[in-house]
Structure formats: structure tokens, C-alpha cells
Amino acid sequence: MNQQAVISEIGMALTVTAEVMQQQFSPQALLVMAEDLAMYGLDAVKAALTRVRRECNRLSLQAVIERIDDGRPGVEEAWAMLPRDEAQTVIWTEEMAEAYGVCSALLAEGDSIAARMTFKEKYSALLAQARAEFSPVKWVATLGTDKAAREDALKLAVESGKLSAEHARQLLPDLSYRITPNLITPH
């Protein structure tokens, strides 16, 4: 499908969503929104529009962009993935790691409510920036002290496509492990 066809399809989906949400946009406004969203791809935009209809009171360009799946976890999922101690190995996005750095002192002090609020605010801002810049998601590993759990976490990251097998192999503490493109297995 060419770019004009994608824009047209997105424009129709925006029109239907606006109608369902009892909003009116001028044809020019819908065209501008469709052009801005076309770079994300038709399927991703349609999925985001479905979420907008279910989750929002109003249709806006920002609401759609915030709901486009770019491989990054949402705020609540990201918070749940954070390490709870130094033993835990975590596979997380660069944005999650940066937001964790902002709230980690609060967690260390035992103020989990303030830490969560701080994380959510910083992570949301980093997500918005990454999405506005069309930066691809980058998953990284932070290794914990528990070696058995470390290997399990790396294995899962390779199997889920978050880390390459080669990168995971370099992080394994025991080089007797052999990594295939889809799996980490002992010799």
C-alpha cells in the first residue's frame, strides 16, 4: 500500500473514531492528523485508535501517539518490571533505566509511593520524547548478583527477542554455555 493510501485509510479510521466519540474535526484537521500518524503504519495506528476509543474521553493526536505500540512497555508494566534488589537481573529499555535512576534513592529510603510517582513522571516524559523522535526501542541488561537468575533472565530475553543471542552470550558469567539464535543451552 502506498503512502497516500495509508493516509487515506488512517483518515477514514480517524473519522469513524471521532464520530464514535461524538467529536467533529474539519477534513483538513483529519488530514493533518492522518499525515502525522502515517509514519507509524496503518496497523499500529488502527490498534492505537481502538485503545483511544476504549480508554479516552476525547480523540487527540497525542492520545493516539501515546497508545502506539513501539515495543516499549507502558508505564505500569515498566514499573512492575523494575528490579527490587541487587540480586535481580533486569532486562529493560534505556528509558526505564534512566527513569529508575531518578527514583532509586526514594526506593532505597523506603518511600515507594514517591518513587513510583517520580518514575511514572520521568518515564512518561522519556517515552513521549522517544516516540516524537521515532527512536527505536533498545533493550539492555543490568546484571544482578544471583547468577542462576541472571542466566534465566538472559535466556528469556533472547527467546523474546529483546536481546541478541550474541549479546547475551557475552553477558553470561560461564562461557561454557552455548547460545543459538533462539536459545541458550548448556554444553
mmCIF file with all atom_site columns, C-alpha atoms in Angstrom:
data_model
loop_
_atom_site.group_PDB
_atom_site.id
_atom_site.type_symbol
_atom_site.label_atom_id
_atom_site.label_alt_id
_atom_site.label_comp_id
_atom_site.label_asym_id
_atom_site.label_entity_id
_atom_site.label_seq_id
_atom_site.pdbx_PDB_ins_code
_atom_site.Cartn_x
_atom_site.Cartn_y
_atom_site.Cartn_z
_atom_site.occupancy
_atom_site.B_iso_or_equiv
_atom_site.pdbx_formal_charge
_atom_site.auth_seq_id
_atom_site.auth_comp_id
_atom_site.auth_asym_id
_atom_site.auth_atom_id
_atom_site.pdbx_PDB_model_num
ATOM 1   C CA . MET A 1 1   ? 0.000   0.000   0.000  1.00 0.00 ? 1   MET A CA 1
ATOM 2   C CA . ASN A 1 2   ? 1.445   3.380   -0.988 1.00 0.00 ? 2   ASN A CA 1
ATOM 3   C CA . GLN A 1 3   ? 1.764   6.335   1.396  1.00 0.00 ? 3   GLN A CA 1
ATOM 4   C CA . GLN A 1 4   ? -1.330  8.139   0.061  1.00 0.00 ? 4   GLN A CA 1
ATOM 5   C CA . ALA A 1 5   ? -3.436  5.012   0.539  1.00 0.00 ? 5   ALA A CA 1
ATOM 6   C CA . VAL A 1 6   ? -2.155  4.673   4.113  1.00 0.00 ? 6   VAL A CA 1
ATOM 7   C CA . ILE A 1 7   ? -3.014  8.315   4.826  1.00 0.00 ? 7   ILE A CA 1
ATOM 8   C CA . SER A 1 8   ? -6.465  7.819   3.346  1.00 0.00 ? 8   SER A CA 1
ATOM 9   C CA . GLU A 1 9   ? -7.118  4.678   5.432  1.00 0.00 ? 9   GLU A CA 1
ATOM 10  C CA . ILE A 1 10  ? -5.922  6.407   8.600  1.00 0.00 ? 10  ILE A CA 1
ATOM 11  C CA . GLY A 1 11  ? -8.106  9.407   7.772  1.00 0.00 ? 11  GLY A CA 1
ATOM 12  C CA . MET A 1 12  ? -11.144 7.144   7.499  1.00 0.00 ? 12  MET A CA 1
ATOM 13  C CA . ALA A 1 13  ? -10.284 5.434   10.791 1.00 0.00 ? 13  ALA A CA 1
ATOM 14  C CA . LEU A 1 14  ? -9.882  8.836   12.460 1.00 0.00 ? 14  LEU A CA 1
ATOM 15  C CA . THR A 1 15  ? -13.243 9.965   11.072 1.00 0.00 ? 15  THR A CA 1
ATOM 16  C CA . VAL A 1 16  ? -15.011 6.888   12.447 1.00 0.00 ? 16  VAL A CA 1
ATOM 17  C CA . THR A 1 17  ? -13.282 7.225   15.823 1.00 0.00 ? 17  THR A CA 1
ATOM 18  C CA . ALA A 1 18  ? -14.238 10.903  16.056 1.00 0.00 ? 18  ALA A CA 1
ATOM 19  C CA . GLU A 1 19  ? -17.833 10.035  15.206 1.00 0.00 ? 19  GLU A CA 1
ATOM 20  C CA . VAL A 1 20  ? -17.979 7.247   17.790 1.00 0.00 ? 20  VAL A CA 1
ATOM 21  C CA . MET A 1 21  ? -16.533 9.631   20.381 1.00 0.00 ? 21  MET A CA 1
ATOM 22  C CA . GLN A 1 22  ? -19.042 12.328  19.374 1.00 0.00 ? 22  GLN A CA 1
ATOM 23  C CA . GLN A 1 23  ? -16.416 14.788  18.168 1.00 0.00 ? 23  GLN A CA 1
ATOM 24  C CA . GLN A 1 24  ? -16.176 16.748  14.964 1.00 0.00 ? 24  GLN A CA 1
ATOM 25  C CA . PHE A 1 25  ? -12.995 17.642  13.106 1.00 0.00 ? 25  PHE A CA 1
ATOM 26  C CA . SER A 1 26  ? -12.645 19.518  9.872  1.00 0.00 ? 26  SER A CA 1
ATOM 27  C CA . PRO A 1 27  ? -11.455 17.467  6.892  1.00 0.00 ? 27  PRO A CA 1
ATOM 28  C CA . GLN A 1 28  ? -8.226  19.494  6.955  1.00 0.00 ? 28  GLN A CA 1
ATOM 29  C CA . ALA A 1 29  ? -7.595  18.668  10.623 1.00 0.00 ? 29  ALA A CA 1
ATOM 30  C CA . LEU A 1 30  ? -8.206  14.966  9.986  1.00 0.00 ? 30  LEU A CA 1
ATOM 31  C CA . LEU A 1 31  ? -5.826  15.062  7.020  1.00 0.00 ? 31  LEU A CA 1
ATOM 32  C CA . VAL A 1 32  ? -3.069  16.660  9.101  1.00 0.00 ? 32  VAL A CA 1
ATOM 33  C CA . MET A 1 33  ? -3.573  14.086  11.848 1.00 0.00 ? 33  MET A CA 1
ATOM 34  C CA . ALA A 1 34  ? -3.535  11.256  9.304  1.00 0.00 ? 34  ALA A CA 1
ATOM 35  C CA . GLU A 1 35  ? -0.307  12.572  7.739  1.00 0.00 ? 35  GLU A CA 1
ATOM 36  C CA . ASP A 1 36  ? 1.331   12.851  11.158 1.00 0.00 ? 36  ASP A CA 1
ATOM 37  C CA . LEU A 1 37  ? 0.286   9.296   12.060 1.00 0.00 ? 37  LEU A CA 1
ATOM 38  C CA . ALA A 1 38  ? 1.110   7.641   8.716  1.00 0.00 ? 38  ALA A CA 1
ATOM 39  C CA . MET A 1 39  ? 4.765   7.133   9.618  1.00 0.00 ? 39  MET A CA 1
ATOM 40  C CA . TYR A 1 40  ? 3.717   4.700   12.376 1.00 0.00 ? 40  TYR A CA 1
ATOM 41  C CA . GLY A 1 41  ? 1.974   2.392   9.923  1.00 0.00 ? 41  GLY A CA 1
ATOM 42  C CA . LEU A 1 42  ? -1.673  1.579   9.370  1.00 0.00 ? 42  LEU A CA 1
ATOM 43  C CA . ASP A 1 43  ? -1.935  -1.428  11.684 1.00 0.00 ? 43  ASP A CA 1
ATOM 44  C CA . ALA A 1 44  ? -0.233  0.320   14.611 1.00 0.00 ? 44  ALA A CA 1
ATOM 45  C CA . VAL A 1 45  ? -2.471  3.388   14.221 1.00 0.00 ? 45  VAL A CA 1
ATOM 46  C CA . LYS A 1 46  ? -5.649  1.315   13.991 1.00 0.00 ? 46  LYS A CA 1
ATOM 47  C CA . ALA A 1 47  ? -4.701  -0.569  17.160 1.00 0.00 ? 47  ALA A CA 1
ATOM 48  C CA . ALA A 1 48  ? -3.970  2.740   18.895 1.00 0.00 ? 48  ALA A CA 1
ATOM 49  C CA . LEU A 1 49  ? -7.324  4.153   17.790 1.00 0.00 ? 49  LEU A CA 1
ATOM 50  C CA . THR A 1 50  ? -9.064  1.134   19.282 1.00 0.00 ? 50  THR A CA 1
ATOM 51  C CA . ARG A 1 51  ? -7.349  1.885   22.581 1.00 0.00 ? 51  ARG A CA 1
ATOM 52  C CA . VAL A 1 52  ? -8.298  5.571   22.334 1.00 0.00 ? 52  VAL A CA 1
ATOM 53  C CA . ARG A 1 53  ? -11.971 4.630   21.928 1.00 0.00 ? 53  ARG A CA 1
ATOM 54  C CA . ARG A 1 54  ? -11.800 2.351   24.969 1.00 0.00 ? 54  ARG A CA 1
ATOM 55  C CA . GLU A 1 55  ? -9.564  4.422   27.235 1.00 0.00 ? 55  GLU A CA 1
ATOM 56  C CA . CYS A 1 56  ? -10.121 8.104   26.460 1.00 0.00 ? 56  CYS A CA 1
ATOM 57  C CA . ASN A 1 57  ? -12.905 10.644  26.631 1.00 0.00 ? 57  ASN A CA 1
ATOM 58  C CA . ARG A 1 58  ? -11.570 12.633  23.692 1.00 0.00 ? 58  ARG A CA 1
ATOM 59  C CA . LEU A 1 59  ? -9.691  11.925  20.485 1.00 0.00 ? 59  LEU A CA 1
ATOM 60  C CA . SER A 1 60  ? -6.448  13.828  20.054 1.00 0.00 ? 60  SER A CA 1
ATOM 61  C CA . LEU A 1 61  ? -3.236  13.295  18.155 1.00 0.00 ? 61  LEU A CA 1
ATOM 62  C CA . GLN A 1 62  ? -1.358  12.949  21.443 1.00 0.00 ? 62  GLN A CA 1
ATOM 63  C CA . ALA A 1 63  ? -3.792  10.309  22.723 1.00 0.00 ? 63  ALA A CA 1
ATOM 64  C CA . VAL A 1 64  ? -3.231  8.228   19.588 1.00 0.00 ? 64  VAL A CA 1
ATOM 65  C CA . ILE A 1 65  ? 0.573   8.559   19.626 1.00 0.00 ? 65  ILE A CA 1
ATOM 66  C CA . GLU A 1 66  ? 0.724   7.628   23.312 1.00 0.00 ? 66  GLU A CA 1
ATOM 67  C CA . ARG A 1 67  ? -1.071  4.387   22.512 1.00 0.00 ? 67  ARG A CA 1
ATOM 68  C CA . ILE A 1 68  ? 1.012   3.267   19.539 1.00 0.00 ? 68  ILE A CA 1
ATOM 69  C CA . ASP A 1 69  ? 2.887   0.092   20.382 1.00 0.00 ? 69  ASP A CA 1
ATOM 70  C CA . ASP A 1 70  ? 6.549   0.709   19.645 1.00 0.00 ? 70  ASP A CA 1
ATOM 71  C CA . GLY A 1 71  ? 7.861   -2.176  21.731 1.00 0.00 ? 71  GLY A CA 1
ATOM 72  C CA . ARG A 1 72  ? 8.275   -0.146  24.901 1.00 0.00 ? 72  ARG A CA 1
ATOM 73  C CA . PRO A 1 73  ? 6.258   -1.197  27.939 1.00 0.00 ? 73  PRO A CA 1
ATOM 74  C CA . GLY A 1 74  ? 3.588   1.124   29.240 1.00 0.00 ? 74  GLY A CA 1
ATOM 75  C CA . VAL A 1 75  ? 4.223   3.000   32.470 1.00 0.00 ? 75  VAL A CA 1
ATOM 76  C CA . GLU A 1 76  ? 2.554   0.487   34.798 1.00 0.00 ? 76  GLU A CA 1
ATOM 77  C CA . GLU A 1 77  ? 4.179   -2.513  33.118 1.00 0.00 ? 77  GLU A CA 1
ATOM 78  C CA . ALA A 1 78  ? 7.568   -0.793  33.229 1.00 0.00 ? 78  ALA A CA 1
ATOM 79  C CA . TRP A 1 79  ? 7.187   -0.055  36.944 1.00 0.00 ? 79  TRP A CA 1
ATOM 80  C CA . ALA A 1 80  ? 6.357   -3.718  37.609 1.00 0.00 ? 80  ALA A CA 1
ATOM 81  C CA . MET A 1 81  ? 9.495   -4.824  35.724 1.00 0.00 ? 81  MET A CA 1
ATOM 82  C CA . LEU A 1 82  ? 11.917  -2.786  37.845 1.00 0.00 ? 82  LEU A CA 1
ATOM 83  C CA . PRO A 1 83  ? 14.440  -4.664  39.986 1.00 0.00 ? 83  PRO A CA 1
ATOM 84  C CA . ARG A 1 84  ? 13.538  -4.948  43.673 1.00 0.00 ? 84  ARG A CA 1
ATOM 85  C CA . ASP A 1 85  ? 17.054  -5.753  44.875 1.00 0.00 ? 85  ASP A CA 1
ATOM 86  C CA . GLU A 1 86  ? 20.642  -6.089  43.654 1.00 0.00 ? 86  GLU A CA 1
ATOM 87  C CA . ALA A 1 87  ? 20.333  -9.842  43.167 1.00 0.00 ? 87  ALA A CA 1
ATOM 88  C CA . GLN A 1 88  ? 17.773  -9.441  40.387 1.00 0.00 ? 88  GLN A CA 1
ATOM 89  C CA . THR A 1 89  ? 18.854  -9.222  36.760 1.00 0.00 ? 89  THR A CA 1
ATOM 90  C CA . VAL A 1 90  ? 16.630  -6.930  34.792 1.00 0.00 ? 90  VAL A CA 1
ATOM 91  C CA . ILE A 1 91  ? 16.147  -6.571  31.052 1.00 0.00 ? 91  ILE A CA 1
ATOM 92  C CA . TRP A 1 92  ? 14.746  -3.115  30.465 1.00 0.00 ? 92  TRP A CA 1
ATOM 93  C CA . THR A 1 93  ? 14.644  -0.282  27.991 1.00 0.00 ? 93  THR A CA 1
ATOM 94  C CA . GLU A 1 94  ? 17.034  2.637   28.154 1.00 0.00 ? 94  GLU A CA 1
ATOM 95  C CA . GLU A 1 95  ? 14.101  4.853   29.159 1.00 0.00 ? 95  GLU A CA 1
ATOM 96  C CA . MET A 1 96  ? 13.213  2.544   32.044 1.00 0.00 ? 96  MET A CA 1
ATOM 97  C CA . ALA A 1 97  ? 16.808  2.528   33.271 1.00 0.00 ? 97  ALA A CA 1
ATOM 98  C CA . GLU A 1 98  ? 17.010  6.317   33.157 1.00 0.00 ? 98  GLU A CA 1
ATOM 99  C CA . ALA A 1 99  ? 13.698  6.777   34.977 1.00 0.00 ? 99  ALA A CA 1
ATOM 100 C CA . TYR A 1 100 ? 14.768  4.215   37.585 1.00 0.00 ? 100 TYR A CA 1
ATOM 101 C CA . GLY A 1 101 ? 17.904  6.256   38.205 1.00 0.00 ? 101 GLY A CA 1
ATOM 102 C CA . VAL A 1 102 ? 15.712  9.219   39.121 1.00 0.00 ? 102 VAL A CA 1
ATOM 103 C CA . CYS A 1 103 ? 13.603  7.273   41.642 1.00 0.00 ? 103 CYS A CA 1
ATOM 104 C CA . SER A 1 104 ? 16.119  4.757   43.044 1.00 0.00 ? 104 SER A CA 1
ATOM 105 C CA . ALA A 1 105 ? 17.120  6.947   46.012 1.00 0.00 ? 105 ALA A CA 1
ATOM 106 C CA . LEU A 1 106 ? 13.469  7.189   47.051 1.00 0.00 ? 106 LEU A CA 1
ATOM 107 C CA . LEU A 1 107 ? 13.141  3.407   46.829 1.00 0.00 ? 107 LEU A CA 1
ATOM 108 C CA . ALA A 1 108 ? 16.274  2.990   48.936 1.00 0.00 ? 108 ALA A CA 1
ATOM 109 C CA . GLU A 1 109 ? 14.722  5.272   51.569 1.00 0.00 ? 109 GLU A CA 1
ATOM 110 C CA . GLY A 1 110 ? 11.593  3.103   51.567 1.00 0.00 ? 110 GLY A CA 1
ATOM 111 C CA . ASP A 1 111 ? 9.293   5.727   50.032 1.00 0.00 ? 111 ASP A CA 1
ATOM 112 C CA . SER A 1 112 ? 7.755   3.536   47.334 1.00 0.00 ? 112 SER A CA 1
ATOM 113 C CA . ILE A 1 113 ? 4.815   5.875   46.695 1.00 0.00 ? 113 ILE A CA 1
ATOM 114 C CA . ALA A 1 114 ? 7.013   8.883   45.907 1.00 0.00 ? 114 ALA A CA 1
ATOM 115 C CA . ALA A 1 115 ? 9.372   6.612   43.945 1.00 0.00 ? 115 ALA A CA 1
ATOM 116 C CA . ARG A 1 116 ? 6.512   5.303   41.822 1.00 0.00 ? 116 ARG A CA 1
ATOM 117 C CA . MET A 1 117 ? 5.187   8.799   41.121 1.00 0.00 ? 117 MET A CA 1
ATOM 118 C CA . THR A 1 118 ? 8.680   10.036  40.236 1.00 0.00 ? 118 THR A CA 1
ATOM 119 C CA . PHE A 1 119 ? 9.308   7.031   37.973 1.00 0.00 ? 119 PHE A CA 1
ATOM 120 C CA . LYS A 1 120 ? 5.980   7.434   36.186 1.00 0.00 ? 120 LYS A CA 1
ATOM 121 C CA . GLU A 1 121 ? 6.549   11.132  35.533 1.00 0.00 ? 121 GLU A CA 1
ATOM 122 C CA . LYS A 1 122 ? 10.095  10.683  34.217 1.00 0.00 ? 122 LYS A CA 1
ATOM 123 C CA . TYR A 1 123 ? 9.320   7.538   32.199 1.00 0.00 ? 123 TYR A CA 1
ATOM 124 C CA . SER A 1 124 ? 6.268   9.145   30.590 1.00 0.00 ? 124 SER A CA 1
ATOM 125 C CA . ALA A 1 125 ? 8.367   12.134  29.534 1.00 0.00 ? 125 ALA A CA 1
ATOM 126 C CA . LEU A 1 126 ? 11.093  9.864   28.144 1.00 0.00 ? 126 LEU A CA 1
ATOM 127 C CA . LEU A 1 127 ? 8.503   7.787   26.250 1.00 0.00 ? 127 LEU A CA 1
ATOM 128 C CA . ALA A 1 128 ? 6.986   10.901  24.708 1.00 0.00 ? 128 ALA A CA 1
ATOM 129 C CA . GLN A 1 129 ? 10.417  12.141  23.655 1.00 0.00 ? 129 GLN A CA 1
ATOM 130 C CA . ALA A 1 130 ? 11.481  8.787   22.168 1.00 0.00 ? 130 ALA A CA 1
ATOM 131 C CA . ARG A 1 131 ? 8.228   8.464   20.267 1.00 0.00 ? 131 ARG A CA 1
ATOM 132 C CA . ALA A 1 132 ? 8.370   12.040  18.990 1.00 0.00 ? 132 ALA A CA 1
ATOM 133 C CA . GLU A 1 133 ? 11.891  11.352  17.713 1.00 0.00 ? 133 GLU A CA 1
ATOM 134 C CA . PHE A 1 134 ? 10.861  7.932   16.306 1.00 0.00 ? 134 PHE A CA 1
ATOM 135 C CA . SER A 1 135 ? 13.696  6.303   18.251 1.00 0.00 ? 135 SER A CA 1
ATOM 136 C CA . PRO A 1 136 ? 13.582  2.520   18.094 1.00 0.00 ? 136 PRO A CA 1
ATOM 137 C CA . VAL A 1 137 ? 13.328  0.686   21.402 1.00 0.00 ? 137 VAL A CA 1
ATOM 138 C CA . LYS A 1 138 ? 16.634  -0.510  22.821 1.00 0.00 ? 138 LYS A CA 1
ATOM 139 C CA . TRP A 1 139 ? 16.651  -3.223  25.459 1.00 0.00 ? 139 TRP A CA 1
ATOM 140 C CA . VAL A 1 140 ? 19.624  -3.504  27.808 1.00 0.00 ? 140 VAL A CA 1
ATOM 141 C CA . ALA A 1 141 ? 20.562  -5.862  30.628 1.00 0.00 ? 141 ALA A CA 1
ATOM 142 C CA . THR A 1 142 ? 21.573  -4.891  34.127 1.00 0.00 ? 142 THR A CA 1
ATOM 143 C CA . LEU A 1 143 ? 23.067  -7.967  35.742 1.00 0.00 ? 143 LEU A CA 1
ATOM 144 C CA . GLY A 1 144 ? 22.157  -8.917  39.279 1.00 0.00 ? 144 GLY A CA 1
ATOM 145 C CA . THR A 1 145 ? 24.275  -10.857 41.722 1.00 0.00 ? 145 THR A CA 1
ATOM 146 C CA . ASP A 1 146 ? 22.190  -14.058 41.517 1.00 0.00 ? 146 ASP A CA 1
ATOM 147 C CA . LYS A 1 147 ? 23.995  -15.977 38.751 1.00 0.00 ? 147 LYS A CA 1
ATOM 148 C CA . ALA A 1 148 ? 21.289  -18.605 38.214 1.00 0.00 ? 148 ALA A CA 1
ATOM 149 C CA . ALA A 1 149 ? 18.588  -15.955 37.901 1.00 0.00 ? 149 ALA A CA 1
ATOM 150 C CA . ARG A 1 150 ? 20.885  -13.941 35.628 1.00 0.00 ? 150 ARG A CA 1
ATOM 151 C CA . GLU A 1 151 ? 21.116  -16.815 33.175 1.00 0.00 ? 151 GLU A CA 1
ATOM 152 C CA . ASP A 1 152 ? 17.344  -17.368 33.274 1.00 0.00 ? 152 ASP A CA 1
ATOM 153 C CA . ALA A 1 153 ? 16.686  -13.665 32.608 1.00 0.00 ? 153 ALA A CA 1
ATOM 154 C CA . LEU A 1 154 ? 19.118  -13.595 29.690 1.00 0.00 ? 154 LEU A CA 1
ATOM 155 C CA . LYS A 1 155 ? 17.622  -16.768 28.246 1.00 0.00 ? 155 LYS A CA 1
ATOM 156 C CA . LEU A 1 156 ? 14.131  -15.259 28.390 1.00 0.00 ? 156 LEU A CA 1
ATOM 157 C CA . ALA A 1 157 ? 15.396  -12.001 26.833 1.00 0.00 ? 157 ALA A CA 1
ATOM 158 C CA . VAL A 1 158 ? 16.884  -13.909 23.886 1.00 0.00 ? 158 VAL A CA 1
ATOM 159 C CA . GLU A 1 159 ? 13.754  -16.022 23.452 1.00 0.00 ? 159 GLU A CA 1
ATOM 160 C CA . SER A 1 160 ? 11.534  -12.908 23.470 1.00 0.00 ? 160 SER A CA 1
ATOM 161 C CA . GLY A 1 161 ? 13.776  -11.054 21.005 1.00 0.00 ? 161 GLY A CA 1
ATOM 162 C CA . LYS A 1 162 ? 14.788  -8.298  23.417 1.00 0.00 ? 162 LYS A CA 1
ATOM 163 C CA . LEU A 1 163 ? 18.492  -9.177  23.290 1.00 0.00 ? 163 LEU A CA 1
ATOM 164 C CA . SER A 1 164 ? 20.512  -10.837 20.576 1.00 0.00 ? 164 SER A CA 1
ATOM 165 C CA . ALA A 1 165 ? 21.951  -14.258 21.309 1.00 0.00 ? 165 ALA A CA 1
ATOM 166 C CA . GLU A 1 166 ? 25.459  -12.902 20.758 1.00 0.00 ? 166 GLU A CA 1
ATOM 167 C CA . HIS A 1 167 ? 24.977  -10.077 23.241 1.00 0.00 ? 167 HIS A CA 1
ATOM 168 C CA . ALA A 1 168 ? 23.503  -12.438 25.843 1.00 0.00 ? 168 ALA A CA 1
ATOM 169 C CA . ARG A 1 169 ? 26.409  -14.849 25.372 1.00 0.00 ? 169 ARG A CA 1
ATOM 170 C CA . GLN A 1 170 ? 28.845  -12.041 26.151 1.00 0.00 ? 170 GLN A CA 1
ATOM 171 C CA . LEU A 1 171 ? 26.988  -11.313 29.387 1.00 0.00 ? 171 LEU A CA 1
ATOM 172 C CA . LEU A 1 172 ? 26.901  -14.887 30.667 1.00 0.00 ? 172 LEU A CA 1
ATOM 173 C CA . PRO A 1 173 ? 29.262  -15.468 33.564 1.00 0.00 ? 173 PRO A CA 1
ATOM 174 C CA . ASP A 1 174 ? 30.050  -19.022 32.463 1.00 0.00 ? 174 ASP A CA 1
ATOM 175 C CA . LEU A 1 175 ? 31.315  -19.193 28.895 1.00 0.00 ? 175 LEU A CA 1
ATOM 176 C CA . SER A 1 176 ? 30.633  -22.937 28.753 1.00 0.00 ? 176 SER A CA 1
ATOM 177 C CA . TYR A 1 177 ? 27.113  -22.001 27.686 1.00 0.00 ? 177 TYR A CA 1
ATOM 178 C CA . ARG A 1 178 ? 26.342  -22.145 24.015 1.00 0.00 ? 178 ARG A CA 1
ATOM 179 C CA . ILE A 1 179 ? 23.863  -19.710 22.564 1.00 0.00 ? 179 ILE A CA 1
ATOM 180 C CA . THR A 1 180 ? 21.954  -20.353 19.395 1.00 0.00 ? 180 THR A CA 1
ATOM 181 C CA . PRO A 1 181 ? 19.980  -17.550 17.739 1.00 0.00 ? 181 PRO A CA 1
ATOM 182 C CA . ASN A 1 182 ? 16.841  -18.606 19.598 1.00 0.00 ? 182 ASN A CA 1
ATOM 183 C CA . LEU A 1 183 ? 18.066  -20.325 22.744 1.00 0.00 ? 183 LEU A CA 1
ATOM 184 C CA . ILE A 1 184 ? 20.749  -20.520 25.406 1.00 0.00 ? 184 ILE A CA 1
ATOM 185 C CA . THR A 1 185 ? 21.660  -24.107 26.239 1.00 0.00 ? 185 THR A CA 1
ATOM 186 C CA . PRO A 1 186 ? 24.432  -25.748 28.310 1.00 0.00 ? 186 PRO A CA 1
ATOM 187 C CA . HIS A 1 187 ? 27.070  -27.851 26.529 1.00 0.00 ? 187 HIS A CA 1
#
